[in-house]
Coordinates of C-alpha atoms in Angstrom, one line a residue:
Chain A
X278 CA 92.0 72.5 79.2
X279 CA 93.1 74.8 81.4
X280 CA 90.2 76.6 83.8
X281 CA 91.8 78.6 86.3
X282 CA 94.7 79.6 87.7
X283 CA 94.6 79.8 91.4
X284 CA 97.1 81.4 94.2
X285 CA 97.1 81.1 98.1
X286 CA 99.3 84.2 98.5
X287 CA 99.5 87.5 96.9
X288 CA 103.3 86.8 96.4
X289 CA 102.6 83.8 94.3
X290 CA 99.8 85.8 92.7
X291 CA 102.7 88.8 91.8
X292 CA 105.2 86.3 90.3
X293 CA 106.2 87.1 86.6
X294 CA 106.5 83.5 85.5
X295 CA 102.6 82.4 87.3
X296 CA 101.9 78.5 86.2
X297 CA 104.1 75.8 85.8
X298 CA 104.1 75.5 82.6
X299 CA 105.3 79.1 81.9
X300 CA 108.2 77.9 84.1
X301 CA 108.6 74.7 82.2
X302 CA 108.8 77.2 78.6
X303 CA 111.4 79.9 80.4
X304 CA 113.6 76.7 81.2
X305 CA 113.3 74.9 77.6
X306 CA 113.6 78.2 75.7
X307 CA 116.7 79.2 77.6
X308 CA 118.3 75.7 77.3
X309 CA 117.5 76.2 73.4
X310 CA 119.0 80.1 73.8
X311 CA 122.2 78.2 75.2
X312 CA 122.4 75.5 72.6
X313 CA 121.4 77.4 69.3
X314 CA 124.8 78.6 68.4
X315 CA 126.6 75.2 68.3
X316 CA 123.8 74.3 66.1
X317 CA 123.0 77.7 63.9
X318 CA 125.1 78.6 60.6
X319 CA 127.0 81.2 60.6
X320 CA 124.7 83.4 58.7
X321 CA 121.3 82.3 60.9
X322 CA 123.8 83.1 63.8
X323 CA 125.1 86.9 62.6
X324 CA 120.9 87.7 62.3
X325 CA 119.9 86.3 65.5
X326 CA 123.1 88.4 67.1
X327 CA 121.5 91.2 65.3
X328 CA 118.2 90.6 66.3
X329 CA 119.2 90.4 70.2
X330 CA 121.3 93.9 69.5
X331 CA 118.2 95.3 68.1
X332 CA 115.4 94.1 70.6
X333 CA 117.3 95.4 73.5
X334 CA 117.1 99.1 71.7
X335 CA 113.5 98.2 70.5
X336 CA 112.3 97.2 74.2
X337 CA 113.8 100.6 74.9
X338 CA 111.8 102.6 72.2
X339 CA 108.7 100.6 73.7
X340 CA 109.1 102.0 76.9
X341 CA 108.7 105.4 75.7
X342 CA 106.2 104.8 73.4
X343 CA 104.1 101.7 74.2
X344 CA 104.4 102.3 78.3
X345 CA 104.7 105.8 78.7
X346 CA 102.7 107.3 75.3
X347 CA 105.7 109.5 74.0
X348 CA 106.8 109.4 70.6
X349 CA 110.3 109.7 69.6
X350 CA 112.0 109.6 66.0
X351 CA 115.2 109.9 67.5
X352 CA 115.8 106.7 68.7
X353 CA 118.5 105.4 66.4
X354 CA 120.7 108.6 67.7
X355 CA 120.6 107.7 71.0
X356 CA 121.8 104.2 69.9
X357 CA 124.8 106.2 68.5
X358 CA 125.3 107.9 71.6
X359 CA 126.0 104.7 73.4
X360 CA 127.7 103.3 70.5
X361 CA 130.3 106.1 70.7
X362 CA 130.7 106.3 74.0
X363 CA 131.4 102.9 74.5
X364 CA 133.9 103.0 71.3
X365 CA 135.7 105.9 72.6
X366 CA 136.3 104.6 75.9
X367 CA 137.2 101.2 74.7
X368 CA 139.4 102.7 71.7
X369 CA 141.1 105.5 73.6
X370 CA 141.2 104.1 77.1
X371 CA 141.2 100.4 76.6
X372 CA 138.0 99.9 79.4
X373 CA 137.1 96.3 79.5
X374 CA 133.4 96.2 78.0
X375 CA 132.2 95.5 81.3
X376 CA 132.8 99.4 82.3
X377 CA 132.6 101.3 78.3
X378 CA 128.7 99.5 77.7
X379 CA 127.3 100.6 81.0
X380 CA 128.9 104.1 80.5
X381 CA 127.4 104.5 77.2
X382 CA 124.4 103.7 78.1
X383 CA 124.9 106.4 80.9
X384 CA 125.6 108.5 78.3
X385 CA 122.6 107.8 76.0
X386 CA 120.6 108.3 79.4
X387 CA 121.7 111.8 79.7
X388 CA 120.9 112.6 76.3
X389 CA 117.5 111.5 76.9
X390 CA 117.0 113.4 79.5
X391 CA 118.0 116.5 77.7
X392 CA 115.6 115.4 74.5
X393 CA 113.0 114.7 77.0
X394 CA 112.7 118.0 78.6
X395 CA 110.4 119.3 75.8
X396 CA 107.8 116.5 76.3
X397 CA 106.7 118.1 79.5
X398 CA 105.3 121.2 77.0
X399 CA 104.5 119.3 73.8
X400 CA 102.5 116.0 72.6
X401 CA 102.5 113.8 69.7
X402 CA 102.9 115.4 66.6
X403 CA 105.2 118.4 68.0
X404 CA 107.0 115.8 70.5
X405 CA 107.8 113.7 66.6
X406 CA 109.5 116.8 65.4
X407 CA 111.2 117.6 68.4
X408 CA 113.1 114.4 68.8
X409 CA 113.3 113.9 64.8
X410 CA 115.4 117.7 65.3
X411 CA 117.3 115.3 68.1
X412 CA 118.1 112.9 65.5
X413 CA 119.4 115.0 63.0
X414 CA 121.8 116.9 65.0
X415 CA 122.9 114.3 66.3
X416 CA 123.9 112.3 63.3
X417 CA 125.6 115.8 62.1
X418 CA 127.4 116.0 65.1
X419 CA 128.9 112.0 64.3
X420 CA 129.8 113.2 61.2
X421 CA 131.6 116.5 62.0
X422 CA 133.2 116.1 65.3
X423 CA 136.0 114.3 63.5
X424 CA 138.4 114.9 66.4
X425 CA 136.2 112.4 69.0
X426 CA 134.0 110.5 66.6
X427 CA 136.5 109.9 63.5
X428 CA 134.1 111.5 61.3
X429 CA 133.5 109.4 58.2
X430 CA 136.3 107.2 58.4
X431 CA 134.4 106.0 61.9
X432 CA 136.5 103.8 64.9
X433 CA 137.6 100.3 65.0
X434 CA 137.5 98.6 68.0
X435 CA 139.2 95.6 69.3
X436 CA 136.9 92.9 70.5
X437 CA 135.3 92.7 73.6
X438 CA 137.4 90.1 76.2
X439 CA 136.9 88.4 79.5
X440 CA 139.6 87.5 81.4
X441 CA 142.1 87.8 78.1
X442 CA 139.5 85.3 76.2
X443 CA 138.6 87.6 73.4
X444 CA 134.9 87.5 72.3
X445 CA 135.7 87.8 68.5
X446 CA 133.5 85.3 66.8
X447 CA 129.9 85.6 66.1
X448 CA 129.3 82.6 68.3
X449 CA 131.2 84.2 71.7
X450 CA 129.6 87.5 71.0
X451 CA 126.3 85.8 71.0
X452 CA 126.8 84.8 75.0
X453 CA 127.1 88.5 75.8
X454 CA 124.7 89.4 73.6
X455 CA 122.2 86.9 75.0
X456 CA 123.2 87.8 78.9
X457 CA 122.7 91.4 78.3
X458 CA 119.7 90.9 76.4
X459 CA 118.3 88.8 79.1
X460 CA 118.9 90.7 82.2
X461 CA 117.4 94.0 80.4
X462 CA 114.2 91.9 79.6
X463 CA 113.7 91.1 82.9
X464 CA 114.7 94.7 84.1
X465 CA 111.7 95.9 82.1
X466 CA 109.6 93.1 83.3
X467 CA 109.8 94.2 86.8
X468 CA 109.7 97.6 85.6
X469 CA 106.6 97.5 84.2
X470 CA 105.1 95.6 87.3
X471 CA 106.4 98.4 89.7
X472 CA 105.3 101.5 91.1
X473 CA 107.2 103.5 88.0
X474 CA 106.0 100.9 85.6
X475 CA 102.3 101.6 86.6
X476 CA 102.9 105.5 86.8
X477 CA 104.1 105.6 82.7
X478 CA 100.9 103.9 81.7
X479 CA 98.9 106.3 83.6
X480 CA 100.6 109.1 82.0
X481 CA 99.7 107.3 78.5
X482 CA 96.2 106.5 79.5
X483 CA 95.0 109.8 81.2
X484 CA 97.4 112.5 81.9
X485 CA 95.1 114.5 83.9
X486 CA 94.2 112.0 85.9
X487 CA 97.4 110.5 87.1
X488 CA 98.6 114.1 88.2
X489 CA 95.7 114.3 90.2
X490 CA 96.1 110.9 92.2
X491 CA 99.7 111.9 92.4
X492 CA 101.8 111.0 89.4
X493 CA 104.4 113.9 88.8
X494 CA 104.2 114.5 85.3
X495 CA 107.3 115.8 84.4
X496 CA 109.2 113.4 86.6
X497 CA 107.5 110.6 85.1
X498 CA 108.2 111.7 81.4
X499 CA 111.7 112.3 81.7
X500 CA 112.4 109.3 83.9
X501 CA 111.0 107.4 80.9
X502 CA 113.0 109.3 78.6
X503 CA 116.1 107.9 80.3
X504 CA 115.3 104.5 80.7
X505 CA 114.3 104.6 77.0
X506 CA 117.4 106.4 75.7
X507 CA 119.6 103.9 78.2
X508 CA 118.4 101.1 76.4
X509 CA 118.9 102.2 73.6
X510 CA 122.9 103.1 74.7
X511 CA 123.0 100.0 75.7
X512 CA 122.0 98.5 72.1
X513 CA 124.7 100.8 70.7
X514 CA 127.7 99.5 72.9
X515 CA 127.2 95.9 72.2
X516 CA 126.4 96.7 68.1
X517 CA 130.3 98.2 68.8
X518 CA 131.5 94.7 70.1
X519 CA 129.5 93.1 67.3
X520 CA 130.4 94.9 64.4
X521 CA 133.7 96.2 65.7
X522 CA 133.5 99.1 63.3
X523 CA 131.6 102.3 64.1
X524 CA 130.6 104.9 61.3
X525 CA 128.4 107.6 61.8
X526 CA 125.6 106.3 58.9
X527 CA 125.2 103.1 61.6
X528 CA 122.6 105.3 62.9
X529 CA 120.4 106.7 60.4
X530 CA 116.7 108.1 60.7
X531 CA 115.6 105.0 58.6
X532 CA 117.2 103.0 61.6
X533 CA 114.7 105.2 64.3
X534 CA 111.5 103.7 61.4
X535 CA 112.7 100.6 61.8
X536 CA 112.7 100.5 65.6
X537 CA 109.1 102.3 65.4
X538 CA 108.0 99.7 63.4
X539 CA 109.8 96.9 65.4
X540 CA 107.2 98.2 68.6
X541 CA 104.1 98.6 66.2
X542 CA 104.5 95.1 65.0
X543 CA 105.2 93.6 67.8
X544 CA 102.9 95.3 70.1
X545 CA 102.5 98.3 71.9
X546 CA 103.4 97.9 75.6
X547 CA 104.2 94.4 75.0
X548 CA 107.5 93.1 76.3
X549 CA 107.1 89.3 74.7
X550 CA 106.2 91.5 71.6
X551 CA 109.5 93.3 71.3
X552 CA 111.0 90.2 70.7
X553 CA 108.4 89.1 68.2
X554 CA 108.5 92.1 66.0
X555 CA 112.5 92.5 66.2
X556 CA 112.3 88.9 64.6
X557 CA 109.5 89.6 62.1
X558 CA 111.5 92.9 61.2
X559 CA 114.6 91.4 60.6
X560 CA 113.7 88.4 58.6
X561 CA 111.3 91.0 56.4
X562 CA 114.8 92.2 54.4
X563 CA 115.8 88.5 54.2
X564 CA 112.5 87.2 52.7
X565 CA 112.5 89.6 50.4
X566 CA 116.4 89.1 49.4
X567 CA 115.0 85.6 49.1
X568 CA 111.6 86.9 46.8
X569 CA 114.0 88.8 44.6
X570 CA 116.2 85.9 44.1
X571 CA 113.2 83.7 43.2
X572 CA 112.0 86.1 40.3
X573 CA 115.4 86.7 38.9
X574 CA 114.4 84.8 35.6
X575 CA 111.7 87.3 34.7
X576 CA 112.7 90.3 36.5
X577 CA 116.4 90.4 36.6
X578 CA 116.9 93.9 38.0
X579 CA 114.5 93.4 40.9
X580 CA 118.0 92.9 43.3
X581 CA 118.5 96.5 42.6
X582 CA 115.5 97.1 43.9
X583 CA 115.6 95.7 47.3
X584 CA 116.7 99.0 49.7
X585 CA 114.1 101.0 47.8
X586 CA 111.4 97.8 48.4
X587 CA 112.7 97.5 52.1
X588 CA 111.7 100.7 53.1
X589 CA 108.1 100.4 51.1
X590 CA 107.6 96.8 53.1
X591 CA 108.4 98.3 56.3
X592 CA 106.0 101.6 55.8
X593 CA 103.0 99.4 54.5
X594 CA 103.7 96.8 57.7
X595 CA 103.5 100.0 59.9
X596 CA 100.3 100.9 58.2
X597 CA 98.6 97.5 57.9
X598 CA 99.1 96.6 61.3
X599 CA 98.1 100.0 62.7
X600 CA 94.8 99.6 60.9
X601 CA 94.2 95.6 61.3
X602 CA 96.2 94.6 64.0
X603 CA 96.7 97.6 66.8
X604 CA 98.2 95.3 69.1
X605 CA 100.6 93.8 67.2
X606 CA 102.2 90.3 67.0
X607 CA 101.4 89.8 71.0
X608 CA 98.0 89.9 70.3
X609 CA 97.8 87.5 67.9
X610 CA 100.1 85.0 69.8
X611 CA 97.8 85.4 72.8
X612 CA 94.9 84.8 70.6
X613 CA 96.8 81.7 69.7
X614 CA 97.2 80.4 73.3
X615 CA 93.6 81.5 74.0
X616 CA 92.8 79.0 71.3
X617 CA 94.5 76.2 72.4
X618 CA 94.1 76.6 76.2
X619 CA 90.4 76.2 75.8
X620 CA 90.3 73.8 72.5
X621 CA 88.1 72.2 72.1
X622 CA 85.1 74.0 74.0
X623 CA 85.4 77.1 71.7
X624 CA 87.1 78.5 69.3
Chain B
X1114 CA 74.9 96.1 121.7
X1115 CA 77.7 95.9 119.7
X1116 CA 79.0 100.0 119.5
X1117 CA 78.0 102.2 116.6
X1118 CA 80.9 104.0 115.1
X1119 CA 80.0 107.7 115.6
X1120 CA 80.6 110.3 112.6
X1121 CA 83.3 112.5 114.4
X1122 CA 82.4 115.8 112.5
X1123 CA 85.4 118.2 114.3
X1124 CA 85.2 121.8 115.3
X1125 CA 87.8 122.2 112.8
X1126 CA 87.9 123.4 109.4
X1127 CA 90.0 120.7 107.2
X1128 CA 89.5 123.0 103.9
X1129 CA 88.8 126.5 103.2
X1130 CA 88.3 128.0 99.8
X1131 CA 88.4 131.8 100.5
X1132 CA 87.2 134.3 97.6
X1133 CA 88.0 132.4 94.5
X1134 CA 87.4 133.6 91.1
X1135 CA 87.6 131.8 87.6
X1136 CA 87.4 132.7 84.6
X1137 CA 87.9 131.2 80.9
X1138 CA 88.9 134.3 78.6
X1139 CA 85.8 136.1 79.2
X1140 CA 83.7 134.1 80.8
X1141 CA 83.7 133.7 84.4
X1142 CA 83.6 130.1 85.9
X1143 CA 83.5 131.1 89.9
X1144 CA 82.8 133.9 91.5
X1145 CA 84.5 135.1 95.0
X1146 CA 83.4 131.7 96.1
X1147 CA 83.9 130.7 100.1
X1148 CA 83.4 127.3 100.9
X1149 CA 84.8 125.8 104.6
X1150 CA 84.3 122.5 105.3
X1151 CA 84.7 121.0 108.7
X1152 CA 87.1 118.1 109.5
X1153 CA 84.9 114.8 109.1
X1154 CA 81.8 116.2 107.6
X1155 CA 80.3 115.4 104.5
X1156 CA 79.4 118.7 102.3
X1157 CA 77.5 118.5 99.2
X1158 CA 78.0 121.2 96.3
X1159 CA 74.6 121.3 94.3
X1160 CA 73.8 123.8 91.7
X1161 CA 72.1 123.7 88.2
X1162 CA 74.3 122.7 85.3
X1163 CA 77.2 125.2 84.8
X1164 CA 77.0 126.4 87.9
X1165 CA 80.9 125.7 88.3
X1166 CA 80.8 122.9 90.5
X1167 CA 83.4 120.5 89.1
X1168 CA 85.8 124.1 88.6
X1169 CA 85.4 124.3 92.0
X1170 CA 86.9 120.7 92.8
X1171 CA 89.1 121.0 89.7
X1172 CA 90.4 124.6 91.6
X1173 CA 90.8 122.7 94.9
X1174 CA 92.7 119.5 93.1
X1175 CA 95.0 121.8 91.8
X1176 CA 93.8 121.5 88.0
X1177 CA 92.5 125.0 87.5
X1178 CA 94.5 127.7 88.5
X1179 CA 92.4 130.6 90.1
X1180 CA 93.0 134.0 88.9
X1181 CA 92.4 134.8 92.7
X1182 CA 91.5 133.7 95.9
X1183 CA 93.1 130.6 98.0
X1184 CA 92.8 127.2 99.0
X1185 CA 94.0 126.3 102.1
X1186 CA 94.4 122.3 103.4
X1187 CA 94.7 121.7 107.0
X1188 CA 95.8 125.5 107.6
X1189 CA 98.7 125.0 105.1
X1190 CA 98.0 127.4 101.8
X1191 CA 98.2 124.7 99.1
X1192 CA 97.0 127.3 96.4
X1193 CA 100.6 126.7 94.6
X1194 CA 100.9 123.5 95.3
X1195 CA 101.0 121.5 92.1
X1196 CA 98.3 118.7 91.9
X1197 CA 100.3 115.7 92.1
X1198 CA 101.9 117.2 95.8
X1199 CA 97.8 118.0 96.7
X1200 CA 97.4 114.6 96.0
X1201 CA 99.9 113.7 98.4
X1202 CA 99.2 115.9 100.9
X1203 CA 95.7 113.9 101.4
X1204 CA 93.1 115.5 98.9
X1205 CA 92.1 112.5 96.8
X1206 CA 89.1 112.8 93.9
X1207 CA 86.9 110.6 92.0
X1208 CA 85.8 111.9 88.2
X1209 CA 82.5 112.9 86.8
X1210 CA 83.3 110.8 83.8
X1211 CA 85.1 108.1 85.4
X1212 CA 89.0 108.8 84.1
X1213 CA 90.5 105.6 84.6
X1214 CA 93.5 103.9 83.1
X1215 CA 91.8 101.8 80.8
X1216 CA 94.4 99.5 79.6
X1217 CA 95.3 98.6 83.0
X1218 CA 93.9 95.8 85.4
X1219 CA 91.8 97.4 88.3
X1220 CA 94.6 96.1 90.7
X1221 CA 96.8 98.3 88.6
X1222 CA 94.7 101.2 88.6
X1223 CA 94.2 101.2 92.5
X1224 CA 97.9 100.9 93.0
X1225 CA 98.3 103.9 91.1
X1226 CA 96.3 105.3 93.9
X1227 CA 99.1 104.7 96.4
X1228 CA 101.6 106.1 94.4
X1229 CA 102.4 109.2 95.7
X1230 CA 103.2 107.4 98.9
X1231 CA 105.1 104.6 97.8
X1232 CA 109.3 105.3 98.1
X1233 CA 110.8 102.9 95.7
X1234 CA 113.2 104.1 93.4
X1235 CA 113.2 103.1 89.5
X1236 CA 116.4 101.4 89.8
X1237 CA 115.5 99.4 92.3
X1238 CA 111.9 98.7 91.3
X1239 CA 114.0 97.7 88.0
X1240 CA 116.2 95.8 90.0
X1241 CA 113.4 94.3 92.2
X1242 CA 115.5 95.0 95.2
X1243 CA 114.4 93.2 98.3
X1244 CA 113.4 96.6 99.5
X1245 CA 111.4 97.5 96.3
X1246 CA 109.4 93.8 96.5
X1247 CA 108.2 94.1 100.6
X1248 CA 106.9 97.7 99.5
X1249 CA 105.2 96.2 96.6
X1250 CA 103.8 93.2 98.3
X1251 CA 102.6 95.5 101.3
X1252 CA 100.8 97.5 99.0
X1253 CA 99.2 94.3 97.5
X1254 CA 98.1 93.8 100.9
X1255 CA 97.0 97.0 102.0
X1256 CA 95.4 97.5 98.4
X1257 CA 93.5 93.9 99.1
X1258 CA 92.3 94.6 103.0
X1259 CA 91.7 98.3 102.6
X1260 CA 90.1 99.0 99.3
X1261 CA 89.1 95.6 97.5
X1262 CA 87.7 93.7 100.4
X1263 CA 85.9 97.3 101.3
X1264 CA 84.3 98.1 98.3
X1265 CA 83.4 94.3 97.5
X1266 CA 85.8 93.7 94.1
X1267 CA 88.1 91.5 95.1
X1268 CA 86.6 88.9 92.2
X1269 CA 87.4 92.3 89.8
X1270 CA 91.1 92.8 90.5
X1271 CA 92.5 91.3 87.4
X1272 CA 90.0 92.4 85.1
X1273 CA 90.7 95.0 82.5
X1274 CA 88.8 98.3 83.6
X1275 CA 87.7 98.8 79.9
X1276 CA 85.7 95.7 80.2
X1277 CA 83.6 96.5 83.4
X1278 CA 80.1 98.1 83.4
X1279 CA 79.7 101.5 83.9
X1280 CA 78.6 101.3 87.7
X1281 CA 81.8 99.2 88.3
X1282 CA 83.9 101.6 87.2
X1283 CA 82.5 104.2 89.6
X1284 CA 83.6 102.1 92.1
X1285 CA 86.9 101.3 91.0
X1286 CA 87.5 105.2 90.7
X1287 CA 86.2 105.1 94.2
X1288 CA 88.9 102.4 95.0
X1289 CA 91.5 104.2 93.2
X1290 CA 91.0 107.8 95.4
X1291 CA 90.7 105.7 98.5
X1292 CA 94.2 103.8 97.8
X1293 CA 95.5 107.7 98.4
X1294 CA 94.4 107.3 102.0
X1295 CA 93.1 110.8 101.3
X1296 CA 92.3 113.0 104.5
X1297 CA 89.7 115.0 102.4
X1298 CA 87.7 112.8 99.6
X1299 CA 86.2 115.1 96.5
X1300 CA 83.6 113.2 94.7
X1301 CA 82.3 114.5 91.1
X1302 CA 78.6 112.9 90.8
X1303 CA 79.6 109.8 92.2
X1304 CA 76.0 108.0 91.8
X1305 CA 75.2 109.9 88.4
X1306 CA 74.0 107.3 85.9
X1307 CA 73.3 104.4 88.2
X1308 CA 70.1 102.4 89.1
X1309 CA 68.6 102.4 92.5
X1310 CA 70.6 99.6 93.9
X1311 CA 74.1 100.9 92.7
X1312 CA 73.1 104.5 94.0
X1313 CA 72.4 102.8 97.2
X1314 CA 75.5 100.6 97.6
X1315 CA 77.5 103.6 96.6
X1316 CA 75.7 105.7 99.5
X1317 CA 76.6 103.2 102.1
X1318 CA 80.5 103.3 100.9
X1319 CA 80.6 106.9 101.2
X1320 CA 78.7 106.9 104.9
X1321 CA 81.2 103.9 105.4
X1322 CA 84.2 105.9 104.6
X1323 CA 83.1 108.7 106.9
X1324 CA 82.5 107.0 109.4
X1325 CA 85.0 104.5 109.6
X1326 CA 87.7 106.2 108.4
X1327 CA 87.0 109.5 109.5
X1328 CA 87.7 110.9 105.8
X1329 CA 86.1 114.3 105.5
X1330 CA 84.0 114.0 101.9
X1331 CA 82.9 117.1 99.6
X1332 CA 80.6 115.5 96.9
X1333 CA 79.0 117.0 94.1
X1334 CA 75.2 115.5 93.2
X1335 CA 72.4 115.9 91.4
X1336 CA 70.5 113.1 93.0
X1337 CA 68.7 115.3 96.0
X1338 CA 67.6 112.2 98.0
X1339 CA 71.0 111.2 98.5
X1340 CA 72.4 114.8 98.8
X1341 CA 70.0 115.0 101.9
X1342 CA 70.5 111.7 103.2
X1343 CA 73.9 112.2 103.5
X1344 CA 75.5 115.6 103.7
X1345 CA 75.8 117.9 107.1
X1346 CA 75.7 120.7 105.3
X1347 CA 75.1 121.7 101.9
X1348 CA 76.8 124.9 99.5
X1349 CA 74.6 125.8 96.4
X1350 CA 76.4 127.2 93.2
X1351 CA 74.5 129.3 91.1
X1352 CA 76.0 131.0 87.5
X1353 CA 79.6 130.6 90.0
X1354 CA 78.3 132.2 92.9
X1355 CA 77.5 130.4 96.2
X1356 CA 74.1 131.3 97.2
X1357 CA 73.8 129.5 99.9
X1358 CA 75.0 127.0 102.5
X1359 CA 73.5 125.6 105.2
X1360 CA 72.2 122.2 106.3
X1361 CA 69.8 120.0 104.3
X1362 CA 66.9 121.2 106.0
X1363 CA 67.8 124.7 105.8
X1364 CA 68.9 124.5 102.0
X1365 CA 65.5 122.7 101.3
X1366 CA 63.5 125.8 102.2
X1367 CA 66.0 128.5 101.2
X1368 CA 64.2 131.2 99.0
X1369 CA 67.4 131.9 96.6
X1370 CA 67.9 127.9 96.1
X1371 CA 64.1 127.8 95.1
X1372 CA 64.7 130.8 92.6
X1373 CA 68.1 129.2 91.4
X1374 CA 66.3 126.0 90.7
X1375 CA 62.7 126.7 89.7
X1376 CA 62.8 130.1 88.6
X1377 CA 61.8 133.9 89.2
X1378 CA 57.9 132.9 89.9
X1379 CA 57.9 130.0 91.8
X1380 CA 60.0 131.8 94.3

């Protein structure tokens, strides 16, 4: 049983991986992640790639909602800005992915700055409506600004390549997604432990007190919006190289809701929770698909209800988690860990 | 005999409130209030409930915008300065009903007090550049040595604030204000709801802050024992007006004050 975790220096106490066990598990997990594409089947690999892209976007939304307490219903649209930025730079100007993806992120970041401005004046429901407006407007722009976005026909993008080596299969793109995802999770972890992460949480917990202790509310909220939409933009850029074709219906309101569901189910304000939430919410439609397959004998039409059913289940999960498990899967996982670290002396 | 540090009350006003009037709708919370606070002193603000004491502190820390009058800090008019900038200038404060960030650890709450004097940009902190890392480690040492050790709360550093008892939360609130390295510390009922032992601890901390660090203290308090013992000067508010200002001895026998507290006949 683990009875304590003692440190001799402040530096050791401030480290991200604070115990030998977490360091070992981190190495094991990274090793497993590197071996994964060679062991997994095609469909599983596709799903995991999808999870990687969504996890980066969801992490951005968690920084905004979970850390800073500002709601956004326009997250998918910011992902769209990043995706279009990346796709246009790649297809029209032939720039390489290591320029186009960060550029897409920067573009989304600028968009987030603009949309974040109302957050100084409006909170909660009103902010939700303001960001919903951004979602609707941007979706309209993606569809109708044909000369730039290609309208509903969309944009085709050549695979990313490193020194002429194309990342054209799911296995190859997997490593790009993995690398970008790990990098951005580390960045977010650093952010959370820094003065800005603390300021974000202070704004969430008690904005009046935050201001009185010296946190500039406006700057802090805008920064949170910018970081959040930057993450969405990076996810959008990866999405482009992952699917290689980009159309306006890739970034609907329902994707914004899905991000929201990931964040709530995974755990508001929890960085690992974002991963749990993404995995869980990506598997839900798969489980539904399997379920409708099982009942085909007695209910042949079940398949045709798959999509509406998916939305119902997403909505249900959000409500159920908010009521029964408001800290999400991250808290469930913590309970499991606590149980084993105290076993057999407590339960 | 070891030399006992002596409180150095200077002949200089560090905080000046002149003709401050504040009203909410038609309701006057403060009417032409004047108050000057000597650098290095402890000044008490007392008065019946609803007299405008907290409103006055809120005007000084910038949370309320008074309709007229001015607040100057260290010779500079700060009436139009935003609350977070006033904090950065050196006006620290605690709250009547502790306004801590409940989801965070004690350590993070205290570190937040130092937010305005840290310099790392958001990109530097995300990348944890050597500079950002150094700043964070230096902050940790400062917070441990200057605040947590001083307030005897090192053992609580990793506790979530929401899980602490009320008396300790009040102490975290003071810790956060001290991490701001304030030159003036505004305390809103620092011992309210505390038992005798906690009250004595808090009174000792307040005296230490003033004597050892030369911080000017302005405090609102209903516990007359604490006010009379700690304060160099006391201002009395009643219905938004400052009805008296003087030493504890002067205030104790001031007829207006007795009237405000005990009613017309007693006076």
